[in-house]
Every structure is written in structure tokens, then in C-alpha cells.
XYZ file of C-alpha atoms in Angstrom:
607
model
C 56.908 -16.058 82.496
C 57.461 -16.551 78.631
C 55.194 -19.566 78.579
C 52.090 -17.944 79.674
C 52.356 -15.642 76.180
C 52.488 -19.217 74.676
C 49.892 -20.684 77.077
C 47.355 -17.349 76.634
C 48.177 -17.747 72.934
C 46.950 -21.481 72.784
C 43.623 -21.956 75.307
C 42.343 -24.798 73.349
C 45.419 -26.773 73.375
C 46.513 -26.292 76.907
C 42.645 -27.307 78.253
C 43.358 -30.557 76.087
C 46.840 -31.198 77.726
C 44.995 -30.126 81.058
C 42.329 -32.652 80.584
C 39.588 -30.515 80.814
C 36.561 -30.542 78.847
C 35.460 -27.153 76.967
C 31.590 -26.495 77.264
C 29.715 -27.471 74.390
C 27.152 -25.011 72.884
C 23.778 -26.245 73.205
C 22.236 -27.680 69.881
C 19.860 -25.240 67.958
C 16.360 -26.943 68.262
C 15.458 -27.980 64.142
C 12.034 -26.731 63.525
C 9.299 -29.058 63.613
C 8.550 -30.766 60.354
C 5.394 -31.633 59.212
C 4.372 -35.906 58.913
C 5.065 -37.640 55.384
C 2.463 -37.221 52.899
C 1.465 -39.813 50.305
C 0.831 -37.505 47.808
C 4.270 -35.581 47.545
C 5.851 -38.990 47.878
C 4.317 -40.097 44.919
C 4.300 -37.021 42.637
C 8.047 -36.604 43.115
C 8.300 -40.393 42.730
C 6.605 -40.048 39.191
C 7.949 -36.428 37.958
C 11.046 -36.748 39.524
C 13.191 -38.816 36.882
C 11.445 -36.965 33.783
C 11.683 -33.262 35.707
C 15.315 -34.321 36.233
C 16.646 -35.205 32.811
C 14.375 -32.208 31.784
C 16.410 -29.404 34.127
C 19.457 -31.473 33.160
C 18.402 -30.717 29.449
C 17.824 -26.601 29.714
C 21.234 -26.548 32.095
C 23.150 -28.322 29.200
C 21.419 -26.133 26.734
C 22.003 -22.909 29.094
C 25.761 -23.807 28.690
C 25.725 -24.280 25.236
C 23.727 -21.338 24.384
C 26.778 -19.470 26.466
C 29.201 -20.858 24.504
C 27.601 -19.621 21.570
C 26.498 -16.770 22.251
C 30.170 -15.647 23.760
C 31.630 -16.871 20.385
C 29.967 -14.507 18.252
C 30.356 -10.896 17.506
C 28.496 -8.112 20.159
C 27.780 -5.883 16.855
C 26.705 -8.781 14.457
C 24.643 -9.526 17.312
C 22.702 -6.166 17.639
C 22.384 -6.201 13.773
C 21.002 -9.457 13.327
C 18.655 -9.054 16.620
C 17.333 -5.563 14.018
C 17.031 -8.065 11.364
C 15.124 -10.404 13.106
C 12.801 -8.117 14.149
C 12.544 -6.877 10.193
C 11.343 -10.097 8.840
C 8.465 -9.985 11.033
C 7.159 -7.810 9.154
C 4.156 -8.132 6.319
C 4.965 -9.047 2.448
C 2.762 -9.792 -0.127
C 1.271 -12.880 1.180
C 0.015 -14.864 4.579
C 3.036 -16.907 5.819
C 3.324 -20.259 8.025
C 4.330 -20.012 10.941
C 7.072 -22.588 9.936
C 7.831 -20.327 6.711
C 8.255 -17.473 9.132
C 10.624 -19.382 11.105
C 13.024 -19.644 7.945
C 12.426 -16.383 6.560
C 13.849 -15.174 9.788
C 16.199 -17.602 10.374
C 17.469 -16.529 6.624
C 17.262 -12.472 7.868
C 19.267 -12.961 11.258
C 22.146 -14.329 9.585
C 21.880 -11.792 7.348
C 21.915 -9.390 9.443
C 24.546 -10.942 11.489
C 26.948 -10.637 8.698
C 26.404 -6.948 7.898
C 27.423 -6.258 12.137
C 30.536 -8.520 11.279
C 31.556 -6.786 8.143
C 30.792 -3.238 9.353
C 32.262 -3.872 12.744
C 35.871 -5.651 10.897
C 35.916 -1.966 8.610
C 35.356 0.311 11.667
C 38.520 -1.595 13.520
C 40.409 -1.417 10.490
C 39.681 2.604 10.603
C 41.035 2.481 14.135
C 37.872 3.294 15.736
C 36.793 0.307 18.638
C 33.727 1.681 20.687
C 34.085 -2.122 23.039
C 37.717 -1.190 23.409
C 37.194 -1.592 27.306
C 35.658 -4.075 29.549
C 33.230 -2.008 30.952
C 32.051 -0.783 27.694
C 31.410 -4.725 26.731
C 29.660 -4.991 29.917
C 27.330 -1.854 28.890
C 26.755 -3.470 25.389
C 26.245 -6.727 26.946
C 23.748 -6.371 29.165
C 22.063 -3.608 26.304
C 21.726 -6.186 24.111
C 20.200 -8.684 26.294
C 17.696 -6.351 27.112
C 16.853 -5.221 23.776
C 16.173 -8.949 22.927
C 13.819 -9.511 25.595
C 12.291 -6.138 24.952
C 12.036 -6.733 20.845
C 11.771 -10.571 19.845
C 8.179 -10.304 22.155
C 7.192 -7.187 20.746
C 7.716 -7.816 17.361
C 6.216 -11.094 17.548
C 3.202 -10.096 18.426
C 2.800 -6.771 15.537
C 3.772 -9.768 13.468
C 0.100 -11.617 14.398
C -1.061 -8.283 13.737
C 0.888 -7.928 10.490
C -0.590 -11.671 9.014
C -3.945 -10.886 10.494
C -4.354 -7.543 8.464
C -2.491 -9.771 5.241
C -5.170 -12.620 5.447
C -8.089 -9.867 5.544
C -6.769 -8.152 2.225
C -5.998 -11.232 0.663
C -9.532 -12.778 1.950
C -8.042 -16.209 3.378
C -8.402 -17.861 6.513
C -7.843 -15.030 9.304
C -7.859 -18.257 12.207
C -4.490 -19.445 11.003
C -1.920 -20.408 14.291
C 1.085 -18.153 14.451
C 3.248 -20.097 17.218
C 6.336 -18.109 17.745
C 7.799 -19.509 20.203
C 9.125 -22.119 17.444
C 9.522 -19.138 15.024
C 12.103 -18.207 17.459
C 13.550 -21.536 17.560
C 13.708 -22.348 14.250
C 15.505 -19.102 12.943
C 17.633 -19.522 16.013
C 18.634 -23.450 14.356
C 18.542 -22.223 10.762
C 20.716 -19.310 11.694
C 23.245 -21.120 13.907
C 23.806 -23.790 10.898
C 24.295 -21.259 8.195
C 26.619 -19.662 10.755
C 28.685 -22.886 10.865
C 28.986 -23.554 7.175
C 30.332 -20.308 6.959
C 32.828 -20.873 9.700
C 33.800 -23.778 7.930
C 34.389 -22.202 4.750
C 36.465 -19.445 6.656
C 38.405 -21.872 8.659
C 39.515 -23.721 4.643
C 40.128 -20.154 3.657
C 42.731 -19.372 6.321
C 44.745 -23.180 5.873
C 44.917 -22.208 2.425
C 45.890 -18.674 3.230
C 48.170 -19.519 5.913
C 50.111 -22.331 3.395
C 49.998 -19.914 0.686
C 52.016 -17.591 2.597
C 55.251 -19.650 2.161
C 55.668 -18.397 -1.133
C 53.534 -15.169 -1.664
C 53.180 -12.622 0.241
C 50.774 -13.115 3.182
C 47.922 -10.269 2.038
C 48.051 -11.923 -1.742
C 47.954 -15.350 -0.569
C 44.651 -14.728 1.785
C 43.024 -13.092 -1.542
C 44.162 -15.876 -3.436
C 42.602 -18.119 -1.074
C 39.316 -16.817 -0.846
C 38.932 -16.542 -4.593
C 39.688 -20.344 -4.770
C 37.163 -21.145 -1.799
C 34.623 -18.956 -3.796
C 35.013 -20.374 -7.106
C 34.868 -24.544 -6.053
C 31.959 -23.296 -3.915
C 30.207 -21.979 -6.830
C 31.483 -24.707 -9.125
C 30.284 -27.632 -6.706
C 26.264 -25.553 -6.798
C 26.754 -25.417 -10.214
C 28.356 -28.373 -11.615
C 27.294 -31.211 -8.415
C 24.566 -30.202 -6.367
C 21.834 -28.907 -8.954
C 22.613 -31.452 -11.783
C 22.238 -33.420 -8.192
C 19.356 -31.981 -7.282
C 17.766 -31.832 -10.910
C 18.449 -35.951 -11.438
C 16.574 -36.967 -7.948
C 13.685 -34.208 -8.672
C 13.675 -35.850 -12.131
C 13.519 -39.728 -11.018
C 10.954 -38.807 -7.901
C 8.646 -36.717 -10.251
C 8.868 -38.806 -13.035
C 7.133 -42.090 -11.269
C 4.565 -38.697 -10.607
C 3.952 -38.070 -14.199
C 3.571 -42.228 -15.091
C 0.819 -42.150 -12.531
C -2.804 -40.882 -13.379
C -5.192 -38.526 -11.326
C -8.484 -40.340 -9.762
C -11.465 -40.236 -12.161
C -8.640 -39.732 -15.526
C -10.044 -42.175 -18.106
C -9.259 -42.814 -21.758
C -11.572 -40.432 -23.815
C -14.081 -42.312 -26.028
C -14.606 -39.170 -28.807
C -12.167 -38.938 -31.488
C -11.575 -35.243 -30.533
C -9.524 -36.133 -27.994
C -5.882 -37.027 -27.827
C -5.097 -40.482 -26.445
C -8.189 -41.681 -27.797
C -8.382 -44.896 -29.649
C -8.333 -42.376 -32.697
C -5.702 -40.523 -31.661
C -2.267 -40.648 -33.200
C -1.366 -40.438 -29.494
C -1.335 -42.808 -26.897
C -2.943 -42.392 -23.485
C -0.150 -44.084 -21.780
C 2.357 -41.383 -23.730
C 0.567 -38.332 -22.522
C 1.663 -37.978 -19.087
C 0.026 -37.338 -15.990
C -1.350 -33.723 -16.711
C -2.308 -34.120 -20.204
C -4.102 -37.398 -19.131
C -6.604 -34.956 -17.195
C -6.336 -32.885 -19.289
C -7.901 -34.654 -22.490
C -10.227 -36.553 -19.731
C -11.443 -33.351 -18.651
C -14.207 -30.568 -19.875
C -17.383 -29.883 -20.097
C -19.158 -32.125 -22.267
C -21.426 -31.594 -25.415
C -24.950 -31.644 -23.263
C -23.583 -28.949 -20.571
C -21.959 -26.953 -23.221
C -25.922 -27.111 -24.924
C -27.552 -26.463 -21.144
C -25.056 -23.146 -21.020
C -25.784 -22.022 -24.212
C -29.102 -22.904 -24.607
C -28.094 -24.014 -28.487
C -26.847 -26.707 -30.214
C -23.123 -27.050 -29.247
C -20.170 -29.691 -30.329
C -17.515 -31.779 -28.783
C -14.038 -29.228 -28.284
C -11.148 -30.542 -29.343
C -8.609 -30.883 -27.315
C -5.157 -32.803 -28.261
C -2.024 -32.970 -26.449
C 1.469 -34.817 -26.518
C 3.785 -35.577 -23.249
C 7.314 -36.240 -23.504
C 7.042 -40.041 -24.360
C 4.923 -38.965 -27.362
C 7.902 -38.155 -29.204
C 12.020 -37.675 -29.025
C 12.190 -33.894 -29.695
C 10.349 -31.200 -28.657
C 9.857 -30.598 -32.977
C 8.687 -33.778 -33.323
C 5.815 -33.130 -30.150
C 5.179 -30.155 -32.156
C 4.696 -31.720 -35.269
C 2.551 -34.542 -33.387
C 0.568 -31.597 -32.253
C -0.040 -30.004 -35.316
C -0.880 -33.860 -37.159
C -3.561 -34.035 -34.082
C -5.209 -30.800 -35.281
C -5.714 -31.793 -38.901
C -7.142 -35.301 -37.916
C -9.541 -34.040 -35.405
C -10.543 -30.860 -38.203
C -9.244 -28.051 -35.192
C -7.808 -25.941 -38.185
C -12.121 -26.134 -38.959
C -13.497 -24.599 -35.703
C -13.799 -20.881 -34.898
C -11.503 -20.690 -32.539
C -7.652 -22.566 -31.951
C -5.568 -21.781 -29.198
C -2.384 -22.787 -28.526
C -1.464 -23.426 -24.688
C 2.240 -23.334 -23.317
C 1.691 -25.573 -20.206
C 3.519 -25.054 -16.696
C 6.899 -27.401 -15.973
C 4.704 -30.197 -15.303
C 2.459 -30.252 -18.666
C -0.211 -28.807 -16.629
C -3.359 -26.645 -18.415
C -5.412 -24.817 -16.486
C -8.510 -26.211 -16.349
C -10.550 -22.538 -15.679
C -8.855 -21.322 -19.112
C -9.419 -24.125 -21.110
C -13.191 -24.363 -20.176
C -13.957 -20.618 -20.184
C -13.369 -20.761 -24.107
C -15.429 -23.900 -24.500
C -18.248 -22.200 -22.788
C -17.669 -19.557 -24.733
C -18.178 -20.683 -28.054
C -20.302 -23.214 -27.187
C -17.536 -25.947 -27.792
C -16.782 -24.731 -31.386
C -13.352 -24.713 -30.261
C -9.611 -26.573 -30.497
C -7.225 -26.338 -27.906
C -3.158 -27.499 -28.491
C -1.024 -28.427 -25.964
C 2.350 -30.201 -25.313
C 4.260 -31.326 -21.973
C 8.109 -30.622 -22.042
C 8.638 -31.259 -18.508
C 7.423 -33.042 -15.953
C 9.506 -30.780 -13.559
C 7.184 -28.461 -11.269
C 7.781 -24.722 -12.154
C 9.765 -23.903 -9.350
C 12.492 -26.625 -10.116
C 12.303 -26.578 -13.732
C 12.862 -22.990 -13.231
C 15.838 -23.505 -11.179
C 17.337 -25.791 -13.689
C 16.486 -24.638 -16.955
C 15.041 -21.329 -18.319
C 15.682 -22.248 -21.928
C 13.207 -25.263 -22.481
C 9.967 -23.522 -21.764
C 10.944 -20.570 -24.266
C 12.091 -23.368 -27.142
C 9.104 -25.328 -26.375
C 6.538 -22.413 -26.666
C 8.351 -21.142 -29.484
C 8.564 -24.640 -31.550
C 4.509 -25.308 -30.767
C 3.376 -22.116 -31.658
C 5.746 -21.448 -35.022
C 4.207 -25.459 -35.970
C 0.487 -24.569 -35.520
C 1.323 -21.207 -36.911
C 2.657 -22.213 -40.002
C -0.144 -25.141 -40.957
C -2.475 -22.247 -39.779
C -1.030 -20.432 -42.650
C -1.858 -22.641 -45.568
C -5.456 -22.421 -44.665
C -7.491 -19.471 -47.490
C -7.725 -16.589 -44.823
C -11.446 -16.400 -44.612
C -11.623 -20.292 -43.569
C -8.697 -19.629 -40.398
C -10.102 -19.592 -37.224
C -8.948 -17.096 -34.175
C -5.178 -17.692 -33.161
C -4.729 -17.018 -29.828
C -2.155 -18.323 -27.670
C -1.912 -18.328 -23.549
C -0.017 -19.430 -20.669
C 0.190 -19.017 -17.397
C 2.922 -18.622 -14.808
C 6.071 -20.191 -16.330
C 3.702 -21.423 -19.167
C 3.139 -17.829 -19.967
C 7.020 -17.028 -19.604
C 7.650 -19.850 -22.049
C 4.471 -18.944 -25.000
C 6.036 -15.006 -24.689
C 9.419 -16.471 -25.871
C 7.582 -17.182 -29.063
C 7.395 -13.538 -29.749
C 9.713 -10.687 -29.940
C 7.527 -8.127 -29.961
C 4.186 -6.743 -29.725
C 4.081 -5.867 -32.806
C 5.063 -9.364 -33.434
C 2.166 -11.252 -31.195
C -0.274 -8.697 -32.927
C 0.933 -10.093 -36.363
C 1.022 -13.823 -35.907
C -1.859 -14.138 -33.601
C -5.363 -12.874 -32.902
C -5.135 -12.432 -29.440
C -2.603 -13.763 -25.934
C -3.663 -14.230 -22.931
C -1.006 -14.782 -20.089
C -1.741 -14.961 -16.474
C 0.708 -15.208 -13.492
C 4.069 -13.675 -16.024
C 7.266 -14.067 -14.088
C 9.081 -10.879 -13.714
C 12.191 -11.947 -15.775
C 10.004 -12.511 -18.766
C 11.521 -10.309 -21.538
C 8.268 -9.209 -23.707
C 6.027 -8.359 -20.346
C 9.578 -6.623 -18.629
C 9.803 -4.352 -21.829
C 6.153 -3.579 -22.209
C 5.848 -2.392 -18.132
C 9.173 -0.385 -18.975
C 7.115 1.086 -21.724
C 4.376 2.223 -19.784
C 2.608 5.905 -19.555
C 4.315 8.488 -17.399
C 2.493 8.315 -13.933
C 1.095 5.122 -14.730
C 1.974 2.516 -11.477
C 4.078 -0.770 -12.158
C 1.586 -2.769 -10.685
C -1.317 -2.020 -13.025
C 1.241 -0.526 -16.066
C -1.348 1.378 -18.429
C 0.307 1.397 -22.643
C -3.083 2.368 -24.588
C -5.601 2.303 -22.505
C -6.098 -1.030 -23.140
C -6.542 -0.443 -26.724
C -4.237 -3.491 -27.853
C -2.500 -4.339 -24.338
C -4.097 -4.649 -21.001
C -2.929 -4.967 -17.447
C -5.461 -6.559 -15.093
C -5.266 -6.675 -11.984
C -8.854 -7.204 -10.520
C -11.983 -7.558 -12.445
C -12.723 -4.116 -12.786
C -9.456 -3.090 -14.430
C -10.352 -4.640 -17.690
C -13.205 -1.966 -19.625
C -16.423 -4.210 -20.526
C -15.497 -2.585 -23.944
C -12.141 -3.344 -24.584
C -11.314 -5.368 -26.988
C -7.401 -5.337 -26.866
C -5.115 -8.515 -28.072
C -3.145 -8.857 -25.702
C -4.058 -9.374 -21.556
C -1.938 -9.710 -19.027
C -3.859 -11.312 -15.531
C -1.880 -10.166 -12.451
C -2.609 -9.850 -8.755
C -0.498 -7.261 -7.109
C 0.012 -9.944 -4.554
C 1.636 -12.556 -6.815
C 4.613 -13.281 -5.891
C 5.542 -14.677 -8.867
C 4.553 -11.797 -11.351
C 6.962 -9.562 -8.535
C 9.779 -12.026 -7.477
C 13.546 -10.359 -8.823
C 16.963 -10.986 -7.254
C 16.639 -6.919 -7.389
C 15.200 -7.126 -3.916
C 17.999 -7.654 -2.182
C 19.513 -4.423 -2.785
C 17.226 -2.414 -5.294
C 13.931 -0.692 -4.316
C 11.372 -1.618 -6.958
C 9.339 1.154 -8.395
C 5.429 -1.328 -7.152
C 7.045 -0.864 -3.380
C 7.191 2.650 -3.625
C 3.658 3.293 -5.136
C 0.032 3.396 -3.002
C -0.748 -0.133 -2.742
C -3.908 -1.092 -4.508
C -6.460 -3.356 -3.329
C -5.040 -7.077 -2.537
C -1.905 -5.435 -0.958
C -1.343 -4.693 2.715
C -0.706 -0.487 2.903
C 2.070 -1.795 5.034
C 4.580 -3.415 3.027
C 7.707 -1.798 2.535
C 11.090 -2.728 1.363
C 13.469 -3.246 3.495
C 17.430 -4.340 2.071
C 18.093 -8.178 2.275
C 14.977 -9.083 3.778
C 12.277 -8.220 1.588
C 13.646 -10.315 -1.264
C 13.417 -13.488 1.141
C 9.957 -12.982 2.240
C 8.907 -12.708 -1.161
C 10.898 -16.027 -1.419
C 8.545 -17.489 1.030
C 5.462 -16.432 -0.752
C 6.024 -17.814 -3.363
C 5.569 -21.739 -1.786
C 1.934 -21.022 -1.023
C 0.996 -18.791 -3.916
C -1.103 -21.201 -5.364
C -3.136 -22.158 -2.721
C -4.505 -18.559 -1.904
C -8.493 -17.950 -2.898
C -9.288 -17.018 -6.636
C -8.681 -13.167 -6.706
C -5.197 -13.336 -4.542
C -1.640 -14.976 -4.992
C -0.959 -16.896 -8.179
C -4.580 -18.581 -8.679
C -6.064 -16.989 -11.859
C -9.556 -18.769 -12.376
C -11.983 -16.637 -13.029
C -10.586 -13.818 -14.678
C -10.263 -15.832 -17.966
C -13.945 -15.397 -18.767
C -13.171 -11.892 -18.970
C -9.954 -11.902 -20.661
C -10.951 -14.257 -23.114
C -14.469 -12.654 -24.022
C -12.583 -9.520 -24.905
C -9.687 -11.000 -26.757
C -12.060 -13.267 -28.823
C -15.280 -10.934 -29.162
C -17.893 -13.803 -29.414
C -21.280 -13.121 -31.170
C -23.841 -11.388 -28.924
C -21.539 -12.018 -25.906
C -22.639 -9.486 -23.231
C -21.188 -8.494 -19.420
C -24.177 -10.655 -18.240
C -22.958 -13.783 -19.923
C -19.048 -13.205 -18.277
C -20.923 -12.848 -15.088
C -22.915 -15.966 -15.781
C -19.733 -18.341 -17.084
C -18.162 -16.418 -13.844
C -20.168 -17.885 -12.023
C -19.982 -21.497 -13.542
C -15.921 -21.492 -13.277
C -16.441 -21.015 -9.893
C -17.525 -24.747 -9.646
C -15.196 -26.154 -11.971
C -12.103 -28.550 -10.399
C -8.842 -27.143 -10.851
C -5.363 -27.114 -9.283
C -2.027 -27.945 -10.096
């Protein structure tokens, strides 16, 4: 009897032993499948090795992205994902898609950092909202919705954003915006900056942590972080822009030997690099090869004028002219008494851009003008473009302006003071930062000279910073009013500048130049231009926003001088105007500025 517990407990076994067979359950019929096809054969036959190593691609990715994405912090996430979203919004200017991509790239780091800090001074406080698990979980799963829900969204009010930009800035409203690689290329930008500074943190701590065997840990970790800070800053400073500066300088050099299509040696004996010249044309340098080449010649100047008109002067020395900038000056000035400029009715002395460039617009409103009965001065101290040279050095486009204008100024001088002609001295962009470092004053510009005309100032330019400060109670930034234009004048647009004004000093700026309202004071400071009605040129809805306006100006900036005439930092033609008040010509009337208006418009120009 106690092996039938064992034998009830074990049926299968004791059938076995038994020799008898269990029934088999009967097999489930498959369902019928259909006959091969061709076609399915061969489409998986050709996709099927590329759709493989493509899914094997996004799973790989999918696990990295995890990895990532569970390394970094939940709050520096949420405030970078804000961030993101923040930079989508409209500056001054149109942006690239590609320019978008780093601008935001640039904010979500940003941003990221802010969550980290904030997040590492509210645990220090005691207080830990993600304490629990299912608190992460909640946070989590918020923040994956709130990307999905926001990074869509705010793509598409930033087509809406650029669209409403290009149609106040009257450029090309067709432009692609593909965001899908926006996304992707802050998302690549962000991730590297992220590592760097990982890097830098993980140096910090091995110093910190060996430190710590002789000081005490908390002054050891300081110490460390000072040290990391200051080779950081040394290595920018001292390696990578001298760096940066010497392989600008070699690549744009071989630039400035070359010379533009249709530059050939001038045959008058006006010109500089002429076989008259005290210069030669192989000295001048790319720009003031075109420059001399350039202009409108004696019959067009006749055809405008309907009179009699002469061949302008127009001399110029590069950097191989001579060692010093003094010398180039004094090259300059020895080019003016050969040619007789110190004879004509009007002289004006030009502080170029980085690369020696002269705006083209400016130097053949004045011809038109006077009907050629004019000398313009010029000399190259760079053949850096503006951006890099201003990078790199601030203090050579000041000296040079200064040294140029103080030589023409002082043979200028010695002429009898009914036989001088007009002074008047312009620049534009860091040309016009450099010719204002030649002054001190306004009272100073309206002694030496007869008249200034800068275009395109950069905001840290002393003179133009002190005269905006200056400005009438109530009277915006972006269109400062001192005198009403009675010896300084803002413009702005066309219309700003009175038909009878005849002020000495004009400053041309479009409220969307970046480069008249770039300042490192947009990272943290409100500027007074932000907070005012936006005037026409300027999207109503701009604002500024903390660490991310300042980098969209940034971006602007690249493009700025390809925008239309009117918009960005292309100044054309607005010098008809400005210079037909500055220099008063005989019997000029608003119908001849609208008429040489209208002739700029067909003059070649670009830098």
C-alpha cells in the first residue's frame, strides 16, 4: 500500500516502466501559407543587407543615446530642454538653418549648466525634490514628454519667427529651415562641449584629490580649480589664438598677394600703383589693388554731371609699401602732394576694414558728387578680415587711423586756409572703430576735420559709446538724438537724416546690425535698444532673454554682410546722403541724392 502514493505520485514514469505508450496530442494544423512570390524575394534580397546594418545603426544609437541620456542630470535636463526651445526664437537677423543648429547647440549647454549648478545649491540646502524613485519616475517620463511636446512646437514658431525676420529685413522669405538637423546638430555640439567639460572636471578632481595629502580637502579642491582655470585661460590666450592668428595670417596672406578679376595697373598718374606712383602695384595688396583700379571714370563722372569733370585721385599703400604703419602714413601723405590731392575741393581720409578694404559705394558717392574734383587716402594695416583681426588685436586699427589721419592732417595744415580743401574722414565697421580712435572728442573731430562719416560703428567704440550715453532724455538707443542733428546725426533709414541738415558728423546704422549692437553685456545685462519699440528693420518680437540672446547675436553677425542694402551691416546707399550733407556741394538738391541713389545702386561692391 505505500507504493501506490509513490506510483499515483509518478504516472509518467510508471507507464514508461509499464511499457505503455501515452497518447499523443494531435498536431495543431499550421495555417495555410500563401506560394513564394518573386517580388518579396527580391526586395528583401536587395533591402535586406542595407535595412539591416541600418536598424543595427538606430539600435546601437538607441543604446548610446541611453547611456547618455542616464548620465546626465534630470534638472540640467529640463533647463537645457527650456533653453533649447529659447534660441528658437527671432534676433536681429535671418539665420541658417546650420547657424541655428549651433546657436542652439551653444544655448542647451547653457542651459544645461544652470539645472546642474542650481540643482548642486538646492542639495547643498538640504532640499532633494527626486529624493525617491517614484518621484524620478514622475520627472522622467515628464520630461520625455515635454521634449516631444516642445522641440516640435518650437521648431515650427521658429519657421514662423525667420519668416516674419526675412519680411522686415526684405531678404529671401524661400530660405530652407530643416530642423530635423537643427536638432541634431545642437544635440552633437552640445554633447561635445559637455565632454570637454567633463574632462576638465575629471583633471580638477586628480588634482583635488592629490592635493588633499597635504591641505585640507575643501582648500585643495579650490586650489585645484583655480589652477585648471588659469592654464585654461593661459593656453586661449598664450597657444591657441597666437595659434589661430599665425594660420589666419599665412592662409589670408597668399589672399591679399592675389588680385580680384578685372584689377589692372591704373594708367593715370592719379592713381597709386601707377607707373607714376611712388607705390608699387605689386605692394598694394589685394584690396587696394581694386581699389585704385576701380571708379568711375572722367567721361561717366561728365555724363552724371552733365559738366566738365576730372580724374579723382585716389592713392593707397598696403603693408609691403612700407615697414611701419608711420612710414605708410608718410607714403600716403608723399602720394597726395605728387598727385596735387592737397589741390582739389575735397580730401578724405579712409580708415579701411582688417583687410585694407574701401567701400566702393563711399568712395564713388563723393566722386559723383563733386564731379571727380576729389582725393581720397587710404592705407591697409591688415590683411586680417574684421572679425579675426578683431579677435586678435583691437589696438592696430585705432594706431593706424590715428597715424593716417594726424599725417594728412598736419601737411593739410601748412596749406594758406583759403586754398585747404574739405577734411573729412570715414570708415566703416571696424574701419570706422579704428578712424574714431583718431579723435577724443567731438569737439575734437569738429576741430580737426570738416566733416566724419562712419557707417556700421562697433558697439565698443569709445567716441560713438560716449556720444549715445550722451543722448536726449527719451531719445531711443537705437536712433540716439544729441542736437537734432545740428552737428551729430544718427541714421538709421533714409528718412532719419533732415534734407536740411547739415551736421559734421553721421553715424549710418541699421537697427538690425549686429555689429553696431554686438556687447558681451548680453549675456547677463538687458540693453536699453531691447527694451524700446522696435523701429522699422526690427522684428516687434525680439526680446532678451539671459545667455541666449548674446549668442544669437553671435550668429548674426557671420551673415551681416550679405543682407540687402537697407538691412544688416551693408551700408551702400546711404552715403549719398550722408556725404551730401556733411560736404554741402554747390546747387546739390534732394533730387540729385535720389539720382546718385539711384546710380550706387548699380555700382559693384562687397568685401
Amino acid at each position: 500500500m505505500s507504493g501506490l502514493p509513490r506510483r499515483e505520485k509518478r504516472p509518467v514514469l510508471w507507464f514508461f516502466v509499464a511499457g505503455v505508450q501515452l497518447p499523443r496530442a494531435e498536431p495543431r494544423p499550421t495555417p495555410a501559407t500563401p506560394g513564394p512570390s518573386r517580388l518579396p524575394v527580391t526586395l528583401r534580397r536587395a533591402l535586406g543587407p542595407p535595412l539591416g546594418l541600418l536598424l543595427r545603426v538606430a539600435r546601437a544609437l538607441g543604446r548610446h543615446l541611453r547611456r547618455v541620456f542616464s548620465s546626465l542630470s534630470m534638472g540640467g535636463m529640463a533647463v537645457g530642454l527650456v533653453f533649447f526651445c529659447l534660441s528658437m526664437t527671432p534676433s536681429l537677423l535671418p539665420r541658417a538653418w546650420y547657424l541655428q543648429g549651433v546657436a542652439s547647440g551653444i544655448c542647451t549647454v547653457t542651459g544645461y549648466a544652470v539645472g546642474v549648478i542650481v540643482g548642486w545649491a538646492l542639495r547643498k540646502f538640504g532640499f532633494r525634490p527626486l529624493a525617491k524613485p517614484r518621484q524620478r519616475w514622475v520627472a522622467k517620463r515628464s520630461l520625455i514628454v515635454s521634449a516631444w511636446v516642445l522641440i516640435p512646437l518650437f521648431g515650427v514658431l521658429g519657421a514662423v519667427w525667420q519668416y516674419q525676420v526675412r519680411e522686415v529685413t526684405r531678404t529671401d522669405r524661400d530660405d530652407a529651415n530643416f530642423y530635423a538637423l537643427v536638432l541634431m546638430i545642437a544635440f552633437a555640439l552640445s554633447r561635445a562641449i559637455l565632454t570637454g567639460a567633463r574632462s576638465l572636471r575629471w583633471v580638477t578632481r586628480r588634482i583635488g584629490r592629490f592635493g588633499a595629502r597635504w591641505v585640507p580637502s575643501p582648500v585643495a579642491k579650490l586650489l585645484a580649480a583655480a589652477l585648471v582655470a588659469f592654464l585654461l585661460v593661459t593656453t586661449l590666450s598664450n597657444a591657441l589664438l597666437p595659434l589661430v592668428s599665425k594660420v589666419a595670417g599665412a592662409s589670408f596672406s597668399l589672399t591679399d598677394s592675389g588680385t580680384a578679376p578685372g584689377a589692372r595697373p591704373p594708367q593715370t598718374m592719379e592713381r597709386s600703383g601707377s607707373a607714376a606712383s611712388l607705390v608699387r602695384w605689386t605692394d598694394l595688396g589685394r584690396e587696394g589693388r581694386t581699389f585704385v583700379s576701380s571708379g568711375p571714370t572722367v567721361a561717366q563722372l561728365s555724363a552724371y554731371r552733365q559738366a566738365p569733370a576730372v580724374q579723382p585721385i585716389r592713392v593707397y599703400a598696403g603693408t609691403d609699401s612700407a615697414p611701419t604703419l608711420r612710414d605708410e602714413a608718410n607714403l600716403v601723405v608723399a602720394e597726395l602732394n605728387r598727385t596735387g590731392a592737397f589741390d582739389r575741393a575735397v580730401l578724405v581720409v579712409v580708415t579701411t576694414t582688417g583687410r585694407g578694404w574701401v567701400n566702393e559705394d563711399a568712395a564713388a558717392a563723393i566722386e559723383y558728387m563733386w564731379g571727380g574734383n576729389t582725393a581720397i587716402a587710404a592705407m591697409q594695416y591688415s590683411f586680417l578680415p574684421s572679425t579675426v583681426a578683431f579677435l586678435t588685436d583691437r589696438d592696430t586699427p585705432t594706431a593706424a587711423g590715428k597715424v593716417l589721419f594726424d599725417a594728412v592732417h598736419a601737411a593739410w595744415a601748412k596749406r594758406p586756409v583759403g586754398r585747404r580743401p574739405k577734411l573729412v574722414v570715414t570708415g566703416e565697421s571696424l574701419g570706422a572703430y579704428g578712424s574714431q580712435g583718431a579723435f577724443g572728442s567731438l569737439a575734437d573731430v569738429q576741430t580737426r576735420a570738416d566733416g566724419a562719416v562712419w557707417a556700421g560703428t562697433p558697439n565698443f567704440t569709445s567716441l560713438w559709446r560716449s556720444l549715445t550715453n550722451d543722448r536726449v532724455d527719451g531719445s531711443p538707443e537705437q536712433r540716439p538724438s544729441i542736437d537734432g542733428c545740428a552737428a551729430v546725426c544718427f541714421v538709421t533709414a533714409t528718412d532719419d537724416l533732415p534734407p536740411s541738415a547739415r551736421p559734421s558728423v553721421i553715424y549710418l546704422q541699421h537697427v538690425n546690425d549686429p555689429i553696431v549692437w554686438w556687447s558681451p553685456s548680453l549675456l547677463f545685462d538687458r540693453p536699453a535698444w531691447l527694451g524700446e519699440p522696435a523701429l522699422p528693420g526690427r522684428t516687434v518680437a525680439m526680446t532678451w532673454i539671459p545667455l541666449v540672446t548674446f549668442w544669437q547675436v553671435t550668429m548674426d553677425i557671420i551673415f551681416s554682410t550679405d543682407m540687402p542694402a537697407g538691412s544688416g551691416h551693408t551700408y551702400t546707399l546711404d552715403y549719398a546722403n550722408a556725404f551730401a550733407a556733411v560736404t554741402d556741394p554747390p546747387g546739390w538738391t534732394p533730387a540729385d541724392t535720389a539720382q546718385l541713389r539711384a546710380v550706387l545702386a548699380t555700382v559693384p561692391n562687397g568685401e
